[in-house]
């Protein structure tokens, strides 16, 4: 038999032996499982990155966010507005160098449409410690239908390099549990 | 061992001018080009290695070495020097080797080849200059609208044009070899694989032109570039180029298998078809980076990340079987027939070419491949994107896989092309163990830390200056610490590699004067596969017996794959509902 550094002699288009064939078939079957899982999860799963997506002018998005803040503002936290939108509302979160605005107060088990966009460069939306990640691209509005499934005090960490102060770009989402009564407090410095 | 070892050649001088077993004729032009590209690759690796340690010691918060501006600057240098310059210079050398050397041919257009080499050097120097002087703090992806100095983009363009010309010369050399009948029949599998790498390189560099030229003009204020379109086309370059690395790496697996233990090709049809799959489906792979981007539809994402990918994944799974199976068959046919694994146990583990090959296959498959397919799943990407899981994944593919395979082949290139003994042979023998061990620890713990959401590309994961405090699971500190230890170990391995290669090339002992008696005694500094080439063997009827051990290994692999994949669906299913 020859090695991979020698020219094969004669016709090399020969039927494969059983062992090779078997592995190719098993691998192919597994690849089809990998393929099927994604459409399946769109049908059955509760976590998909689909969203509503459209182009938006960054300044228009900033105006929309300010309007949203004005409408539903309930307080202040570390210099940021705290906003508590009603169930089902369109929620606007703006990323800019180097902050997330506003601070959001949401309710457990309630659906919202969370819009993400940027005023300047790419940012990364990382919900901590849940570990949900989305890319935030200037000029595009990513409207994700979310349902917070747990109450708590969460952080939004920017995880796309966005300039020298990238590491201070942290925002906040508070989720309160209506059934439990009291809202969690603290966490902010 | 029952097979008779091949007789040692009369003198190594003769061996390396015309290798007696393989008939390799080392052509002076190809030799010079291979040397130049290998040197440029090593210089890039040195820069990339030093910056790797600086970045690592900053991410390890216990040390937190660099200030923020220098962290991002040095991280840019690390990404560019390693992923672009080191890898591509090395691949240029591989292309000359797989064409001119393996086909005993002259290089098609040597003058142009040298011109393109210098063009690549000029481009790389320009880029390094811009990065080190703080005029390109944009990381290697340079996402628009982050802006670097125009000369940075120009440097990348020059480098890419040079590489594109070399792929042209590679195809030209194949034509010359065919026309001048320097070989009979089809090209060897290794050359075939390298050819697929070169075809992919052409597609990739096309994307590169489509994105870097507009971005260069944008940096001059001459046109607009949409940030989402940039990401899409840039990753057409960025991910597709990883497929060049995979095709080149797999070709080297076949080559190292042949050189070290005389691995056979079980079925040319299967191996070659698998290479073709790489070419067919690769441009779609950009989708892996855009799965949680706003500008693209779910249908586009699923189609591109899956269809494309899984047939390309199929190709890798096929090579992942045929490479070890060919090694096993070669060994069994030479008499290592006991049990499932005698062929592996009695293999030349002291040959750094062999150990690098084995570790490269394992790290690429078990760590890089499994994590890559899992994170590249549309929905699972939600819990992986831009976390440390991503660099954890690709340090297993492109470092533990590709770079390690490149290191392994170097131990053969030094005697074959440079005609020198490998210096510090004792160190060289343990080098693959250190590098592979370190990289394994590094990428496993980096990936685990990422599972908790720790971001990649981040100067301060303690968030000391942020408006809100962030607390990670306490396990994260431990994982980052272990990651740092693994990284340092790998860096020592990388340092030894550079020491051995540079010393051998510039101050090494020539091998031309070795007498046949000395050769028979297997002197230190030359891999045994080179001195005592594995004897040719005849085919056997039953391939099932020939690859029994490998079947067990791939079964273990498949189980690990299935387990990791579904554990990640489970992890995804408990996070917030989002759609
Ligand atoms: C001893 C060897 C190495 C060590 C210890 C090392 C370490 C690191 C570290 C700590 C990071 C930063 C991760 C982050 O903060 O996001 C990184 C990023 C990276 N490394 Fe390595 N690395 C090594 C070798 C390599 C090699 C050989 C390559 C390519 C062939 C490579 C390619 C990259 C790339 C592309 C990035 C991403 C840069 C970015 O996110 O902009 N590394 N490496
Ligand atoms: Cu940011
Ligand atoms: Cu950022």
Tab-separated table of N, CA, C and O in Angstrom, chain A residues 1-7 12-17 20 23 26-28 30-31 34-35 37-38 41-42 46-49 51 53 55 77 120 122 131-133 135 137 140 142 145-147 150 155 159-161 164 166-168 170 187 189, chain B residues 22 69 72 137 143 145 184 186 188-190 226 228 231 263-265 267-270 292-294 296 301 306 310 317 321 378-379 382-383 385-386 451 457-459 467-469 537 539 541 543 561 565 569 572-573 575-579:
chain	number	residue	atom	x	y	z
A	1	UNK	N	0.855	-1.200	0.000
A	1	UNK	CA	0.000	0.000	0.000
A	1	UNK	C	0.885	1.241	0.000
A	1	UNK	O	2.000	1.208	0.477
A	2	UNK	N	0.346	2.299	-0.504
A	2	UNK	CA	1.160	3.510	-0.610
A	2	UNK	C	0.804	4.499	0.502
A	2	UNK	O	-0.236	4.386	1.146
A	3	UNK	N	1.666	5.473	0.704
A	3	UNK	CA	1.408	6.498	1.713
A	3	UNK	C	0.863	7.749	1.034
A	3	UNK	O	0.784	7.824	-0.189
A	4	UNK	N	0.530	8.732	1.864
A	4	UNK	CA	-0.060	9.958	1.337
A	4	UNK	C	0.917	10.833	0.582
A	4	UNK	O	0.514	11.797	-0.062
A	5	UNK	N	2.222	10.510	0.678
A	5	UNK	CA	3.161	11.347	-0.069
A	5	UNK	C	3.585	10.727	-1.397
A	5	UNK	O	4.411	11.285	-2.096
A	6	UNK	N	3.004	9.560	-1.719
A	6	UNK	CA	3.315	8.951	-3.009
A	6	UNK	C	2.095	9.016	-3.921
A	6	UNK	O	0.961	8.973	-3.446
A	7	UNK	N	2.344	9.069	-5.211
A	7	UNK	CA	1.236	9.033	-6.158
A	7	UNK	C	0.608	7.650	-6.115
A	7	UNK	O	1.315	6.652	-6.138
A	12	UNK	N	-7.509	5.025	-8.653
A	12	UNK	CA	-7.687	5.058	-7.192
A	12	UNK	C	-9.152	5.187	-6.800
A	12	UNK	O	-9.488	5.184	-5.628
A	13	UNK	N	-10.058	5.314	-7.742
A	13	UNK	CA	-11.485	5.386	-7.418
A	13	UNK	C	-11.993	3.982	-7.176
A	13	UNK	O	-12.576	3.345	-8.026
A	14	UNK	N	-11.722	3.475	-5.967
A	14	UNK	CA	-12.077	2.095	-5.653
A	14	UNK	C	-13.123	2.070	-4.548
A	14	UNK	O	-13.158	2.980	-3.711
A	15	UNK	N	-13.960	1.038	-4.532
A	15	UNK	CA	-14.945	0.960	-3.454
A	15	UNK	C	-14.255	0.914	-2.087
A	15	UNK	O	-13.193	0.320	-1.944
A	16	UNK	N	-14.892	1.547	-1.121
A	16	UNK	CA	-14.314	1.551	0.215
A	16	UNK	C	-14.603	0.229	0.903
A	16	UNK	O	-15.571	-0.451	0.581
A	17	UNK	N	-13.758	-0.113	1.879
A	17	UNK	CA	-14.013	-1.311	2.673
A	17	UNK	C	-15.090	-1.037	3.718
A	17	UNK	O	-15.501	0.097	3.916
A	20	UNK	N	-14.485	1.603	6.727
A	20	UNK	CA	-14.521	3.006	6.310
A	20	UNK	C	-15.949	3.433	5.999
A	20	UNK	O	-16.399	4.498	6.409
A	23	UNK	N	-18.079	4.031	9.122
A	23	UNK	CA	-17.816	5.286	9.827
A	23	UNK	C	-18.382	6.472	9.062
A	23	UNK	O	-18.975	7.385	9.654
A	26	UNK	N	-22.092	6.533	9.769
A	26	UNK	CA	-22.406	6.971	11.136
A	26	UNK	C	-22.194	8.477	11.256
A	26	UNK	O	-23.034	9.207	11.789
A	27	UNK	N	-21.071	8.952	10.735
A	27	UNK	CA	-20.769	10.386	10.824
A	27	UNK	C	-21.831	11.192	10.081
A	27	UNK	O	-22.287	12.232	10.560
A	28	UNK	N	-22.246	10.692	8.931
A	28	UNK	CA	-23.264	11.405	8.162
A	28	UNK	C	-24.582	11.469	8.939
A	28	UNK	O	-25.220	12.518	9.025
A	30	UNK	N	-24.985	11.404	12.106
A	30	UNK	CA	-24.822	12.358	13.211
A	30	UNK	C	-24.920	13.793	12.706
A	30	UNK	O	-25.542	14.651	13.326
A	31	UNK	N	-24.341	14.040	11.533
A	31	UNK	CA	-24.426	15.386	10.949
A	31	UNK	C	-25.883	15.770	10.686
A	31	UNK	O	-26.272	16.922	10.848
A	34	UNK	N	-27.383	16.832	13.883
A	34	UNK	CA	-26.946	18.200	14.179
A	34	UNK	C	-27.778	19.201	13.390
A	34	UNK	O	-28.176	20.255	13.881
A	35	UNK	N	-28.042	18.853	12.147
A	35	UNK	CA	-28.800	19.753	11.280
A	35	UNK	C	-30.241	19.880	11.757
A	35	UNK	O	-30.789	20.978	11.864
A	37	UNK	N	-31.564	19.476	14.638
A	37	UNK	CA	-31.796	20.079	15.950
A	37	UNK	C	-32.173	21.560	15.864
A	37	UNK	O	-32.974	22.047	16.655
A	38	UNK	N	-31.610	22.272	14.906
A	38	UNK	CA	-31.857	23.722	14.883
A	38	UNK	C	-33.288	24.085	14.476
A	38	UNK	O	-33.960	24.826	15.198
A	41	UNK	N	-35.567	23.117	17.296
A	41	UNK	CA	-35.571	24.022	18.452
A	41	UNK	C	-36.374	25.287	18.149
A	41	UNK	O	-36.971	25.884	19.039
A	42	UNK	N	-36.395	25.679	16.865
A	42	UNK	CA	-37.247	26.812	16.497
A	42	UNK	C	-38.706	26.475	16.772
A	42	UNK	O	-39.486	27.327	17.185
A	46	UNK	N	-37.418	27.253	23.563
A	46	UNK	CA	-37.832	28.578	24.019
A	46	UNK	C	-36.714	29.604	23.889
A	46	UNK	O	-36.869	30.728	24.316
A	47	UNK	N	-35.578	29.207	23.329
A	47	UNK	CA	-34.477	30.153	23.192
A	47	UNK	C	-34.003	30.165	21.742
A	47	UNK	O	-33.366	29.215	21.290
A	48	UNK	N	-34.335	31.205	21.030
A	48	UNK	CA	-33.901	31.333	19.648
A	48	UNK	C	-33.435	32.771	19.409
A	48	UNK	O	-34.026	33.703	19.953
A	49	UNK	N	-32.406	32.928	18.576
A	49	UNK	CA	-31.914	34.297	18.357
A	49	UNK	C	-32.633	35.001	17.210
A	49	UNK	O	-32.046	35.838	16.546
A	51	UNK	N	-35.802	37.084	16.708
A	51	UNK	CA	-36.059	38.500	16.907
A	51	UNK	C	-36.667	39.193	15.702
A	51	UNK	O	-36.905	38.602	14.657
A	53	UNK	N	-35.867	42.223	13.183
A	53	UNK	CA	-34.622	42.884	12.832
A	53	UNK	C	-34.860	43.921	11.754
A	53	UNK	O	-35.460	43.625	10.730
A	55	UNK	N	-33.176	47.849	10.002
A	55	UNK	CA	-32.203	48.934	10.029
A	55	UNK	C	-32.793	50.124	10.750
A	55	UNK	O	-33.986	50.375	10.661
A	77	UNK	N	-30.486	55.526	39.372
A	77	UNK	CA	-29.554	54.576	39.977
A	77	UNK	C	-28.167	54.844	39.415
A	77	UNK	O	-27.930	54.626	38.231
A	120	UNK	N	-22.790	54.017	18.380
A	120	UNK	CA	-21.484	54.281	17.768
A	120	UNK	C	-20.873	53.030	17.144
A	120	UNK	O	-21.059	52.774	15.966
A	122	UNK	N	-19.733	48.612	17.425
A	122	UNK	CA	-20.286	47.345	17.894
A	122	UNK	C	-20.135	47.228	19.413
A	122	UNK	O	-19.102	47.605	19.968
A	131	UNK	N	-25.823	34.435	31.351
A	131	UNK	CA	-25.057	34.085	30.149
A	131	UNK	C	-25.922	33.967	28.902
A	131	UNK	O	-26.025	32.923	28.275
A	132	UNK	N	-26.522	35.124	28.574
A	132	UNK	CA	-27.228	35.270	27.290
A	132	UNK	C	-26.436	36.292	26.503
A	132	UNK	O	-26.104	37.339	27.048
A	133	UNK	N	-26.141	36.011	25.236
A	133	UNK	CA	-25.270	36.916	24.486
A	133	UNK	C	-25.833	37.292	23.132
A	133	UNK	O	-26.281	36.413	22.377
A	135	UNK	N	-25.111	40.203	19.718
A	135	UNK	CA	-24.275	41.226	19.124
A	135	UNK	C	-25.110	42.495	18.942
A	135	UNK	O	-26.261	42.426	18.507
A	137	UNK	N	-25.185	45.935	16.983
A	137	UNK	CA	-24.536	46.534	15.822
A	137	UNK	C	-25.154	47.897	15.530
A	137	UNK	O	-26.380	48.007	15.477
A	140	UNK	N	-28.598	48.875	13.319
A	140	UNK	CA	-29.541	47.749	13.284
A	140	UNK	C	-30.255	47.634	14.620
A	140	UNK	O	-29.626	47.726	15.670
A	142	UNK	N	-32.277	45.129	16.990
A	142	UNK	CA	-32.495	43.704	17.229
A	142	UNK	C	-33.592	43.623	18.285
A	142	UNK	O	-33.333	43.911	19.452
A	145	UNK	N	-37.908	39.004	21.714
A	145	UNK	CA	-38.989	38.783	22.673
A	145	UNK	C	-38.442	37.968	23.837
A	145	UNK	O	-38.049	36.817	23.646
A	146	UNK	N	-38.394	38.597	24.998
A	146	UNK	CA	-37.804	37.900	26.141
A	146	UNK	C	-38.825	37.712	27.252
A	146	UNK	O	-39.763	38.491	27.394
A	147	UNK	N	-38.612	36.657	28.013
A	147	UNK	CA	-39.354	36.448	29.248
A	147	UNK	C	-38.331	36.132	30.336
A	147	UNK	O	-37.697	35.080	30.298
A	150	UNK	N	-36.414	34.207	35.928
A	150	UNK	CA	-35.983	34.195	37.331
A	150	UNK	C	-35.888	35.633	37.812
A	150	UNK	O	-35.620	36.544	37.033
A	155	UNK	N	-26.685	41.872	35.504
A	155	UNK	CA	-25.783	42.848	34.899
A	155	UNK	C	-25.753	42.663	33.390
A	155	UNK	O	-25.895	41.535	32.899
A	159	UNK	N	-19.475	42.666	25.901
A	159	UNK	CA	-18.444	41.684	25.569
A	159	UNK	C	-18.005	41.756	24.103
A	159	UNK	O	-17.541	40.778	23.546
A	160	UNK	N	-18.156	42.936	23.518
A	160	UNK	CA	-17.487	43.168	22.233
A	160	UNK	C	-16.578	44.366	22.435
A	160	UNK	O	-17.008	45.391	22.978
A	161	UNK	N	-15.314	44.226	22.022
A	161	UNK	CA	-14.365	45.309	22.225
A	161	UNK	C	-14.889	46.597	21.585
A	161	UNK	O	-15.242	46.615	20.410
A	164	UNK	N	-11.217	51.894	24.479
A	164	UNK	CA	-10.339	51.834	25.645
A	164	UNK	C	-11.065	51.611	26.968
A	164	UNK	O	-10.527	51.008	27.874
A	166	UNK	N	-13.868	49.889	27.340
A	166	UNK	CA	-14.744	48.733	27.152
A	166	UNK	C	-15.048	48.019	28.477
A	166	UNK	O	-16.193	47.616	28.727
A	167	UNK	N	-14.046	47.930	29.343
A	167	UNK	CA	-14.217	47.143	30.564
A	167	UNK	C	-15.078	47.813	31.630
A	167	UNK	O	-15.383	47.191	32.640
A	168	UNK	N	-15.452	49.082	31.455
A	168	UNK	CA	-16.346	49.691	32.459
A	168	UNK	C	-17.797	49.683	31.987
A	168	UNK	O	-18.689	50.163	32.673
A	170	UNK	N	-20.870	48.468	31.931
A	170	UNK	CA	-21.740	47.516	32.629
A	170	UNK	C	-23.092	48.176	32.892
A	170	UNK	O	-23.152	49.303	33.381
A	187	UNK	N	-27.228	45.657	45.475
A	187	UNK	CA	-26.437	45.187	44.342
A	187	UNK	C	-25.712	46.323	43.682
A	187	UNK	O	-24.551	46.202	43.320
A	189	UNK	N	-23.699	49.821	43.353
A	189	UNK	CA	-22.771	50.510	44.237
A	189	UNK	C	-23.173	51.961	44.379
A	189	UNK	O	-23.480	52.586	43.392
B	22	UNK	N	11.470	7.855	-1.120
B	22	UNK	CA	10.370	8.602	-1.713
B	22	UNK	C	10.759	9.234	-3.030
B	22	UNK	O	9.920	9.734	-3.760
B	69	UNK	N	-4.847	50.217	27.748
B	69	UNK	CA	-4.553	50.539	26.348
B	69	UNK	C	-3.564	49.533	25.755
B	69	UNK	O	-3.747	49.042	24.639
B	72	UNK	N	-5.181	45.950	24.936
B	72	UNK	CA	-5.886	45.799	23.655
B	72	UNK	C	-4.909	45.895	22.476
B	72	UNK	O	-5.077	45.225	21.460
B	137	UNK	N	-5.498	50.130	17.214
B	137	UNK	CA	-6.016	49.422	18.392
B	137	UNK	C	-7.429	48.926	18.094
B	137	UNK	O	-8.397	49.358	18.703
B	143	UNK	N	-13.486	45.580	13.476
B	143	UNK	CA	-14.885	45.847	13.146
B	143	UNK	C	-15.129	47.323	12.892
B	143	UNK	O	-14.986	48.150	13.793
B	145	UNK	N	-17.389	50.459	12.838
B	145	UNK	CA	-16.613	51.689	12.644
B	145	UNK	C	-15.435	51.927	13.591
B	145	UNK	O	-15.038	53.090	13.716
B	184	UNK	N	4.209	10.268	-11.931
B	184	UNK	CA	3.297	9.441	-12.702
B	184	UNK	C	1.934	9.330	-12.026
B	184	UNK	O	1.868	9.285	-10.805
B	186	UNK	N	-1.780	10.171	-10.561
B	186	UNK	CA	-2.355	11.324	-9.881
B	186	UNK	C	-1.346	11.920	-8.914
B	186	UNK	O	-0.395	11.254	-8.517
B	188	UNK	N	0.056	12.974	-5.283
B	188	UNK	CA	-0.134	12.308	-3.982
B	188	UNK	C	-1.235	13.001	-3.188
B	188	UNK	O	-1.540	14.168	-3.414
B	189	UNK	N	-1.806	12.258	-2.244
B	189	UNK	CA	-2.888	12.784	-1.414
B	189	UNK	C	-2.483	14.081	-0.711
B	189	UNK	O	-3.274	15.018	-0.605
B	190	UNK	N	-1.254	14.138	-0.215
B	190	UNK	CA	-0.803	15.332	0.503
B	190	UNK	C	-0.853	16.552	-0.413
B	190	UNK	O	-1.310	17.636	-0.020
B	226	UNK	N	-20.984	49.564	5.795
B	226	UNK	CA	-22.005	49.209	6.779
B	226	UNK	C	-21.429	48.219	7.790
B	226	UNK	O	-20.817	47.218	7.402
B	228	UNK	N	-22.731	45.892	9.662
B	228	UNK	CA	-23.184	44.504	9.572
B	228	UNK	C	-22.643	43.825	8.312
B	228	UNK	O	-22.227	42.671	8.351
B	231	UNK	N	-19.148	42.861	8.987
B	231	UNK	CA	-18.998	41.623	9.769
B	231	UNK	C	-19.213	40.391	8.902
B	231	UNK	O	-18.510	39.390	9.027
B	263	UNK	N	2.411	5.492	7.519
B	263	UNK	CA	0.954	5.347	7.476
B	263	UNK	C	0.500	5.206	6.031
B	263	UNK	O	1.017	5.880	5.143
B	264	UNK	N	-0.480	4.334	5.807
B	264	UNK	CA	-0.954	4.110	4.438
B	264	UNK	C	-2.252	4.871	4.196
B	264	UNK	O	-2.905	5.329	5.143
B	265	UNK	N	-2.591	5.013	2.938
B	265	UNK	CA	-3.881	5.596	2.592
B	265	UNK	C	-4.834	4.443	2.351
B	265	UNK	O	-4.647	3.646	1.443
B	267	UNK	N	-8.114	4.451	1.597
B	267	UNK	CA	-8.945	4.613	0.413
B	267	UNK	C	-8.813	6.045	-0.098
B	267	UNK	O	-9.251	6.991	0.554
B	268	UNK	N	-8.210	6.179	-1.258
B	268	UNK	CA	-7.965	7.508	-1.822
B	268	UNK	C	-9.280	8.230	-2.090
B	268	UNK	O	-9.399	9.429	-1.882
B	269	UNK	N	-10.271	7.472	-2.544
B	269	UNK	CA	-11.541	8.086	-2.923
B	269	UNK	C	-12.145	8.819	-1.727
B	269	UNK	O	-12.554	9.974	-1.829
B	270	UNK	N	-12.163	8.132	-0.599
B	270	UNK	CA	-12.799	8.719	0.582
B	270	UNK	C	-12.032	9.940	1.062
B	270	UNK	O	-12.597	11.007	1.304
B	292	UNK	N	-25.844	35.406	16.405
B	292	UNK	CA	-26.657	36.269	17.264
B	292	UNK	C	-26.512	37.721	16.816
B	292	UNK	O	-26.537	38.642	17.623
B	293	UNK	N	-26.385	37.918	15.518
B	293	UNK	CA	-26.327	39.257	14.927
B	293	UNK	C	-27.719	39.700	14.501
B	293	UNK	O	-28.549	38.863	14.136
B	294	UNK	N	-27.951	41.004	14.484
B	294	UNK	CA	-29.279	41.493	14.126
B	294	UNK	C	-29.587	41.508	12.628
B	294	UNK	O	-30.739	41.502	12.240
B	296	UNK	N	-29.409	39.418	10.118
B	296	UNK	CA	-29.595	38.237	9.282
B	296	UNK	C	-30.763	37.398	9.775
B	296	UNK	O	-31.036	37.320	10.966
B	301	UNK	N	-29.313	31.878	8.797
B	301	UNK	CA	-28.372	31.400	9.812
B	301	UNK	C	-28.342	29.869	9.853
B	301	UNK	O	-27.286	29.250	9.832
B	306	UNK	N	-25.422	25.332	9.182
B	306	UNK	CA	-25.599	23.888	9.278
B	306	UNK	C	-25.221	23.159	8.007
B	306	UNK	O	-24.277	22.390	7.988
B	310	UNK	N	-22.134	21.156	8.351
B	310	UNK	CA	-22.112	19.751	8.710
B	310	UNK	C	-21.506	18.890	7.630
B	310	UNK	O	-20.939	17.852	7.943
B	317	UNK	N	-14.711	14.681	10.229
B	317	UNK	CA	-14.897	13.411	10.933
B	317	UNK	C	-14.331	12.258	10.113
B	317	UNK	O	-13.817	11.286	10.664
B	321	UNK	N	-11.028	9.821	11.111
B	321	UNK	CA	-10.956	8.358	11.095
B	321	UNK	C	-9.819	7.873	10.196
B	321	UNK	O	-9.000	7.048	10.602
B	378	UNK	N	-26.947	27.322	15.909
B	378	UNK	CA	-27.575	28.643	15.951
B	378	UNK	C	-27.979	29.058	17.369
B	378	UNK	O	-27.595	30.113	17.845
B	379	UNK	N	-28.749	28.213	18.035
B	379	UNK	CA	-29.269	28.607	19.345
B	379	UNK	C	-28.229	28.495	20.451
B	379	UNK	O	-28.170	29.345	21.347
B	382	UNK	N	-26.083	31.387	21.589
B	382	UNK	CA	-26.572	32.380	22.548
B	382	UNK	C	-25.813	32.272	23.872
B	382	UNK	O	-25.576	33.278	24.538
B	383	UNK	N	-25.397	31.069	24.245
B	383	UNK	CA	-24.681	30.917	25.515
B	383	UNK	C	-23.173	30.761	25.293
B	383	UNK	O	-22.453	30.270	26.163
B	385	UNK	N	-21.420	33.029	22.473
B	385	UNK	CA	-20.903	34.158	21.699
B	385	UNK	C	-20.108	35.151	22.553
B	385	UNK	O	-20.596	35.615	23.585
B	386	UNK	N	-18.901	35.440	22.100
B	386	UNK	CA	-18.049	36.459	22.731
B	386	UNK	C	-17.684	36.197	24.188
B	386	UNK	O	-17.212	37.087	24.882
B	451	UNK	N	-18.084	29.377	30.143
B	451	UNK	CA	-19.401	28.826	30.429
B	451	UNK	C	-20.143	29.660	31.467
B	451	UNK	O	-21.362	29.709	31.496
B	457	UNK	N	-11.700	39.113	25.246
B	457	UNK	CA	-11.229	40.453	24.898
B	457	UNK	C	-11.573	41.459	25.984
B	457	UNK	O	-12.164	42.504	25.695
B	458	UNK	N	-11.226	41.172	27.211
B	458	UNK	CA	-11.659	42.043	28.294
B	458	UNK	C	-10.499	42.284	29.243
B	458	UNK	O	-9.883	41.342	29.717
B	459	UNK	N	-10.232	43.551	29.531
B	459	UNK	CA	-9.065	43.891	30.329
B	459	UNK	C	-9.275	43.609	31.813
B	459	UNK	O	-8.350	43.253	32.522
B	467	UNK	N	-19.701	51.033	36.786
B	467	UNK	CA	-20.730	51.647	37.639
B	467	UNK	C	-21.500	50.638	38.490
B	467	UNK	O	-22.041	51.007	39.520
B	468	UNK	N	-21.579	49.382	38.032
B	468	UNK	CA	-22.252	48.338	38.821
B	468	UNK	C	-21.285	47.178	39.026
B	468	UNK	O	-20.535	46.833	38.106
B	469	UNK	N	-21.298	46.592	40.205
B	469	UNK	CA	-20.376	45.483	40.466
B	469	UNK	C	-20.875	44.223	39.756
B	469	UNK	O	-22.067	44.036	39.561
B	537	UNK	N	4.651	-1.751	2.308
B	537	UNK	CA	3.889	-2.948	2.657
B	537	UNK	C	2.819	-3.226	1.613
B	537	UNK	O	2.387	-2.333	0.893
B	539	UNK	N	-1.103	-4.595	0.493
B	539	UNK	CA	-2.451	-4.388	1.025
B	539	UNK	C	-2.949	-5.656	1.712
B	539	UNK	O	-2.453	-6.750	1.470
B	541	UNK	N	-6.664	-7.800	2.920
B	541	UNK	CA	-8.049	-7.885	2.469
B	541	UNK	C	-9.007	-7.177	3.410
B	541	UNK	O	-9.874	-6.437	3.001
B	543	UNK	N	-10.044	-4.658	5.957
B	543	UNK	CA	-9.735	-3.385	6.601
B	543	UNK	C	-10.348	-3.262	7.986
B	543	UNK	O	-9.943	-2.427	8.767
B	561	UNK	N	-18.694	13.616	21.906
B	561	UNK	CA	-19.327	14.635	21.073
B	561	UNK	C	-20.811	14.738	21.423
B	561	UNK	O	-21.334	15.816	21.749
B	565	UNK	N	-22.585	17.953	23.258
B	565	UNK	CA	-23.585	18.653	22.452
B	565	UNK	C	-24.910	18.752	23.200
B	565	UNK	O	-25.490	19.824	23.333
B	569	UNK	N	-27.388	21.871	24.994
B	569	UNK	CA	-28.823	22.139	24.799
B	569	UNK	C	-29.507	22.250	26.150
B	569	UNK	O	-30.390	23.077	26.351
B	572	UNK	N	-28.769	25.520	27.665
B	572	UNK	CA	-29.516	26.576	26.980
B	572	UNK	C	-30.966	26.599	27.451
B	572	UNK	O	-31.555	27.671	27.633
B	573	UNK	N	-31.518	25.408	27.680
B	573	UNK	CA	-32.954	25.326	27.943
B	573	UNK	C	-33.347	25.974	29.265
B	573	UNK	O	-34.519	26.240	29.490
B	575	UNK	N	-32.035	28.939	30.457
B	575	UNK	CA	-31.878	30.392	30.514
B	575	UNK	C	-33.198	31.079	30.158
B	575	UNK	O	-34.171	30.423	29.791
B	576	UNK	N	-33.214	32.414	30.255
B	576	UNK	CA	-34.432	33.170	29.962
B	576	UNK	C	-35.004	32.778	28.609
B	576	UNK	O	-34.270	32.454	27.679
B	577	UNK	N	-36.307	32.880	28.501
B	577	UNK	CA	-36.918	32.640	27.194
B	577	UNK	C	-36.599	33.830	26.288
B	577	UNK	O	-36.714	34.990	26.700
B	578	UNK	N	-36.229	33.525	25.072
B	578	UNK	CA	-35.905	34.597	24.135
B	578	UNK	C	-36.201	34.095	22.731
B	578	UNK	O	-36.024	32.918	22.424
B	579	UNK	N	-36.729	34.973	21.898
B	579	UNK	CA	-37.031	34.502	20.552
B	579	UNK	C	-37.293	35.629	19.574
B	579	UNK	O	-37.184	36.783	19.903
